[in-house]
Coordinates of C-alpha atoms and ligand atoms in Angstrom, one line a residue:
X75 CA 83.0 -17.4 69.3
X76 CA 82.9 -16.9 73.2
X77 CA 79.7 -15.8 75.2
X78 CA 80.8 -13.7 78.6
X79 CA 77.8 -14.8 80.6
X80 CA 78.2 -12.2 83.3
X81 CA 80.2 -8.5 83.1
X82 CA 79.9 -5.6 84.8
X83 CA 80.4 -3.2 81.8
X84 CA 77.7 -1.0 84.0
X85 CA 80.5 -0.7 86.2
X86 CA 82.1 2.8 86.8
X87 CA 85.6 1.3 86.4
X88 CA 84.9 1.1 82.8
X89 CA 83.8 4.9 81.6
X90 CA 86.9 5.9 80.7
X91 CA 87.2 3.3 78.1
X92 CA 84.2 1.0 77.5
X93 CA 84.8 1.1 73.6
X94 CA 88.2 0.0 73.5
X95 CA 87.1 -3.1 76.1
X96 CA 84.9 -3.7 73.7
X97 CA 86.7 -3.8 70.8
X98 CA 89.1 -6.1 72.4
X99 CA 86.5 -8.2 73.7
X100 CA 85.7 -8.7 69.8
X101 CA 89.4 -9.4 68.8
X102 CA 89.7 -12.3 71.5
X103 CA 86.5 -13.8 69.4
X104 CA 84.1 -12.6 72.4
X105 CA 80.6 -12.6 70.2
X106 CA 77.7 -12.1 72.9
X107 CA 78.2 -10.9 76.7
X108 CA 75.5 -10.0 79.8
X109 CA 75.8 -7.4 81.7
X110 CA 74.6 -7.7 85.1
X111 CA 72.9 -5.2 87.2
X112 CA 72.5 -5.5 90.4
X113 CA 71.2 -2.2 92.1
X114 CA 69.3 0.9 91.0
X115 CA 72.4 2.6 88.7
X116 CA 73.5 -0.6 87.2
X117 CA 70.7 -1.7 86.3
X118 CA 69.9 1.6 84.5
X119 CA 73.4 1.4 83.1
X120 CA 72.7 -2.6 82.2
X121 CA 69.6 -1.4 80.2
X122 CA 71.1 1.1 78.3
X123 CA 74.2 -0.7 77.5
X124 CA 72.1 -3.4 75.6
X125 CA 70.0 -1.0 73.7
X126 CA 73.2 0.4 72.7
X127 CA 74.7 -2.5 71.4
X128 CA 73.6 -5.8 69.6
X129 CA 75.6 -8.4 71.0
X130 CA 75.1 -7.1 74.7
X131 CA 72.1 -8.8 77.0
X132 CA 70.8 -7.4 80.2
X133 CA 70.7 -9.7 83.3
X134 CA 68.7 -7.1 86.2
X135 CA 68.0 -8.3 89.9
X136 CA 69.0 -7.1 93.4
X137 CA 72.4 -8.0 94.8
X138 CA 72.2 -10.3 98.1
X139 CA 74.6 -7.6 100.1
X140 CA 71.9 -4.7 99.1
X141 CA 68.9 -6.4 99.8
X142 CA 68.1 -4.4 102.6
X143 CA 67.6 -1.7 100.5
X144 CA 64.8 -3.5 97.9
X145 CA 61.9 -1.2 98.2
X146 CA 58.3 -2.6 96.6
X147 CA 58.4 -0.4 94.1
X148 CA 61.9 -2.0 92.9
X149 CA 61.1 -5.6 92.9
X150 CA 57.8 -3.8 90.4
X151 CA 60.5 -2.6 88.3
X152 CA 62.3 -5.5 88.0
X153 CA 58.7 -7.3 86.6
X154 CA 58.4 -4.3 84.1
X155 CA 62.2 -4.7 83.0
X156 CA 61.8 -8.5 82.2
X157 CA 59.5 -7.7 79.8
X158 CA 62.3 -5.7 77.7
X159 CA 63.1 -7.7 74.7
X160 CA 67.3 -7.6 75.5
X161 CA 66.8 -8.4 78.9
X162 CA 67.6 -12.3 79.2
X163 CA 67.5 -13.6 82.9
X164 CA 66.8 -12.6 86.4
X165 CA 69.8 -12.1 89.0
X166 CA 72.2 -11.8 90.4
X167 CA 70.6 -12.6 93.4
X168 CA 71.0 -14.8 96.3
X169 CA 73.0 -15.1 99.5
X170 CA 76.6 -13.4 101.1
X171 CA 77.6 -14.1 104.0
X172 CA 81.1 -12.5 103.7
X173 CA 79.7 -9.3 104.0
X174 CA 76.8 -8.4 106.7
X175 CA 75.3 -4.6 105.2
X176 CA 71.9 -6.8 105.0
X177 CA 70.6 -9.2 107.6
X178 CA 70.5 -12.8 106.6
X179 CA 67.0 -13.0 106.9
X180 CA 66.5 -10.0 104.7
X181 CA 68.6 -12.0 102.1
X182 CA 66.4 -14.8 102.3
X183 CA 63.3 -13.0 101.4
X184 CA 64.5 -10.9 98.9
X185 CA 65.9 -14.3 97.4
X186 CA 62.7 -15.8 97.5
X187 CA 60.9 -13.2 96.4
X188 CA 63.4 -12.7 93.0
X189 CA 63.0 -16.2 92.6
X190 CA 59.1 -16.2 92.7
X191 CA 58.9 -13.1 90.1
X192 CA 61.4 -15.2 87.5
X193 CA 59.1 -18.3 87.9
X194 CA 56.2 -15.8 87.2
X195 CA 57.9 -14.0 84.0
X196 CA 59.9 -17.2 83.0
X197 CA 62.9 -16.1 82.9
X198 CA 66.0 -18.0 84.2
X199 CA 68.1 -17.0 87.0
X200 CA 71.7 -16.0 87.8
X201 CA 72.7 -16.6 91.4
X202 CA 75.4 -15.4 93.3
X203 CA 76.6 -17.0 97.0
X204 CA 79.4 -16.4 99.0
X205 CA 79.8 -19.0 101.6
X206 CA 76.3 -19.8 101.8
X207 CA 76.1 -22.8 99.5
X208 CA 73.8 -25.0 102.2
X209 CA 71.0 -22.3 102.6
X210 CA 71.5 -21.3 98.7
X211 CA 70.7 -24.7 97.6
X212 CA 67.6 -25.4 100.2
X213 CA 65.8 -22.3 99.3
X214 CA 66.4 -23.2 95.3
X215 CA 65.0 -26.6 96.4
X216 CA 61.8 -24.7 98.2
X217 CA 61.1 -22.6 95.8
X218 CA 60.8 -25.1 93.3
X219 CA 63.6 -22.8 91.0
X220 CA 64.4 -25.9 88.7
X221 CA 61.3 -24.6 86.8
X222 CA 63.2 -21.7 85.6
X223 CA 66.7 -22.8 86.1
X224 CA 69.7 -20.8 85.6
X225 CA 73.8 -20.1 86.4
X226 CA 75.5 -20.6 89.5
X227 CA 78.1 -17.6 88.8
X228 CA 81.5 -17.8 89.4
X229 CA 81.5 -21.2 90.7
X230 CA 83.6 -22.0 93.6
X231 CA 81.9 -25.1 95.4
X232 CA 82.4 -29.0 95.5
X233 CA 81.6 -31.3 92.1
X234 CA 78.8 -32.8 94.4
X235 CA 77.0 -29.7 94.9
X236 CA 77.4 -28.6 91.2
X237 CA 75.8 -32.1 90.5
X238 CA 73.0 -31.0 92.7
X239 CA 72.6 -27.9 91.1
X240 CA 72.7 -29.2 87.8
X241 CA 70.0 -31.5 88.5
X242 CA 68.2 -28.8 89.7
X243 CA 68.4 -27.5 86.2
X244 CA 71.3 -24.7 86.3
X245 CA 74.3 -24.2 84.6
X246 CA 78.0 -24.0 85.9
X247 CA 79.8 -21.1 85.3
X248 CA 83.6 -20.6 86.1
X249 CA 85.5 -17.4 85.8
X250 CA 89.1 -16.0 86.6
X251 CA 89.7 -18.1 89.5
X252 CA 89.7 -21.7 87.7
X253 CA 93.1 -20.2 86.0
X254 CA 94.5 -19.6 90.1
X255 CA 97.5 -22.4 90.6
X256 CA 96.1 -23.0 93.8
X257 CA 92.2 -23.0 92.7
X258 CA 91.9 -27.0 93.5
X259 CA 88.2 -27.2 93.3
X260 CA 87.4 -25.3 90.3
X261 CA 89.8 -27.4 88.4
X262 CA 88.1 -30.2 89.5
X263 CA 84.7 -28.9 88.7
X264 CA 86.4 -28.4 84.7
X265 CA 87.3 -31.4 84.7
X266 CA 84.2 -33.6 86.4
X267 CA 81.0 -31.3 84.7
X268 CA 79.9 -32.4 81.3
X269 CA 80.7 -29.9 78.6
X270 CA 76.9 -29.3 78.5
X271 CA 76.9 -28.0 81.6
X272 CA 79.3 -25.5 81.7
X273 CA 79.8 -21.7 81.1
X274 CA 82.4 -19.1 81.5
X275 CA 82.8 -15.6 82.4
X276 CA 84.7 -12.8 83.8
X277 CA 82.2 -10.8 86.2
X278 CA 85.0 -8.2 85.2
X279 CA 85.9 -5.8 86.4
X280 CA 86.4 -8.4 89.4
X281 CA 88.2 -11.8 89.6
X282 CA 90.9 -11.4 87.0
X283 CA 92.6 -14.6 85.4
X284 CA 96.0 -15.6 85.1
X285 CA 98.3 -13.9 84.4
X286 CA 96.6 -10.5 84.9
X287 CA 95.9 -10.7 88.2
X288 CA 95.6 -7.8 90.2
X289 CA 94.5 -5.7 87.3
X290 CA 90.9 -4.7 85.8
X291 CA 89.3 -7.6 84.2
X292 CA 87.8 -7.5 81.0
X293 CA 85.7 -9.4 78.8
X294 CA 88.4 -10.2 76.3
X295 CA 89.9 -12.5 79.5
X296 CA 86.9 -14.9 78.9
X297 CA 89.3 -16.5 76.2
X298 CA 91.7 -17.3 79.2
X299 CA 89.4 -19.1 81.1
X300 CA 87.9 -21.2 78.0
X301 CA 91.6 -22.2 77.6
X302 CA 92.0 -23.2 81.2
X303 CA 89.0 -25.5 81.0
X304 CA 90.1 -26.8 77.4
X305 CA 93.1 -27.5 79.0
X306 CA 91.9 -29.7 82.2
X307 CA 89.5 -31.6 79.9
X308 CA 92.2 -32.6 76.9
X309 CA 89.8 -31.0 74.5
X310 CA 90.3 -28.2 71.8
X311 CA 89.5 -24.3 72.8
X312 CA 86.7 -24.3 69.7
X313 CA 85.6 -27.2 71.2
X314 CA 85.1 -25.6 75.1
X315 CA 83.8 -21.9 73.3
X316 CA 81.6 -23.7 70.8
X317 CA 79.9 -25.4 73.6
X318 CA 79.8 -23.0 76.2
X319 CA 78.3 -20.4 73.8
X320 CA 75.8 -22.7 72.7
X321 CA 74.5 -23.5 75.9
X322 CA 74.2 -19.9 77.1
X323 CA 72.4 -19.2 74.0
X324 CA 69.9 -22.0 74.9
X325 CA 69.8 -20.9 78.4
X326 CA 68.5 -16.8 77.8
X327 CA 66.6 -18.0 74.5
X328 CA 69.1 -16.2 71.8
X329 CA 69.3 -17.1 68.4
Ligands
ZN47 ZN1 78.3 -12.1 92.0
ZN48 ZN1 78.6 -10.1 89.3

């Protein structure tokens, strides 16, 4: 049993074939997955894919690289959409620097204001930061977001900062890149965070493991990564997919 903690089946890379990604996603032992929307259409897309399907949860938020385009009514229909039974968390939201479509300050607030509405629904968070660890963690630490907690997604910082985070209540999540030769500080994040902390994922299409780099990702890679962890902590791959799928359960409330 393996729980996917962010995909991007809402992505248009996967119309031509979302039922044979899912099928293999099952074969691999892949038993609960969110998808994650992030803007207007995948969001929509998010919502329907989980109504569609039992074992598929809804994340919905507003991407950091959009935020400029969050209107009122939008961050309203993100309250009304936590309300939907399948939808399990907040996000992703946060900061990215890499690219510069929305001001940093305009990140910020939308941040802030995505982190107010989960505290207010109680629903946990999924954030995503690209080189913007310092202000990630000082807003998280302002706005008090240990209340609701939630995943740092694909995590690529230090083991001290994921200790911060965890104490802050969220989760560690690694994806594709932990399987990279050259990835040193995921693999040292496997190795140093607790099993109790830790989750995996794909965020496919993006970020494909070893040795399918350079192609589509797909949920049925999540097994890859789970073995890559297993591997760096000397423990079984029951052992890393047990856990990891028990703690996302926890996390998003699922039985
Ligand atoms: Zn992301
Ligand atoms: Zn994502």
């Amino acid at each position: 049993m393996l729980f996917d903690t962010h995909v991007h089946l809402n992505a248009e890379q996967f119309n031509d074939d979302l039922q044979e990604v899912i099928e293999r996603a099952k074969t691999e032992g892949v038993s609960h997955m969110v998808v994650v929307g992030f803007d207007r259409p995948t969001i929509t897309r998010a919502i329907e894919l989980c109504e569609e399907h039992e074992f598929i949860h809804a994340s919905v938020g507003w991407h950091p690289v959009d935020a400029i385009d969050m209107t009122p009514e939008d961050l309203d229909w993100l309250r009304e959409l936590s309300a939907h039974p399948k939808v399990v968390a907040l996000g992703e939201m946060g900061l990215d620097y890499h690219w510069d479509k929305s001001p940093r300050e305009i990140q910020k607030d939308v941040f802030r204001k995505q982190i107010r509405l989960a505290k207010e629904v109680g629903l946990p968070i999924i954030i995503h930061n690209r080189d913007a660890t310092a202000d990630i963690v000082e807003i998280l630490k302002e706005e008090d977001a240990k209340e609701v907690g939630g995943i740092m997604h694909c995590y690529s910082g230090s083991v001290e900062t994921a200790k911060e985070c965890i104490d802050m209540n969220f989760y560690i999540s690694l994806g594709g890149p932990v399987t990279f030769k050259n990835a040193k500080k995921p693999k040292e994040v496997a190795q140093a965070v607790d099993l109790d902390r830790l989750l995996v994922e794909t965020d496919c299409p993006y970020l494909t493991p070893h040795p399918y780099r350079g192609k589509r990702n797909e949920p049925a890679y999540v097994k890859l990564v789970a073995e890559q962890i297993a591997e760096l902590k000397g423990i079984s791959l029951e052992e890393v997919a047990h856990a990891t799928s028990e703690n996302a359960k926890k996390l998003f409330g699922i039985k």
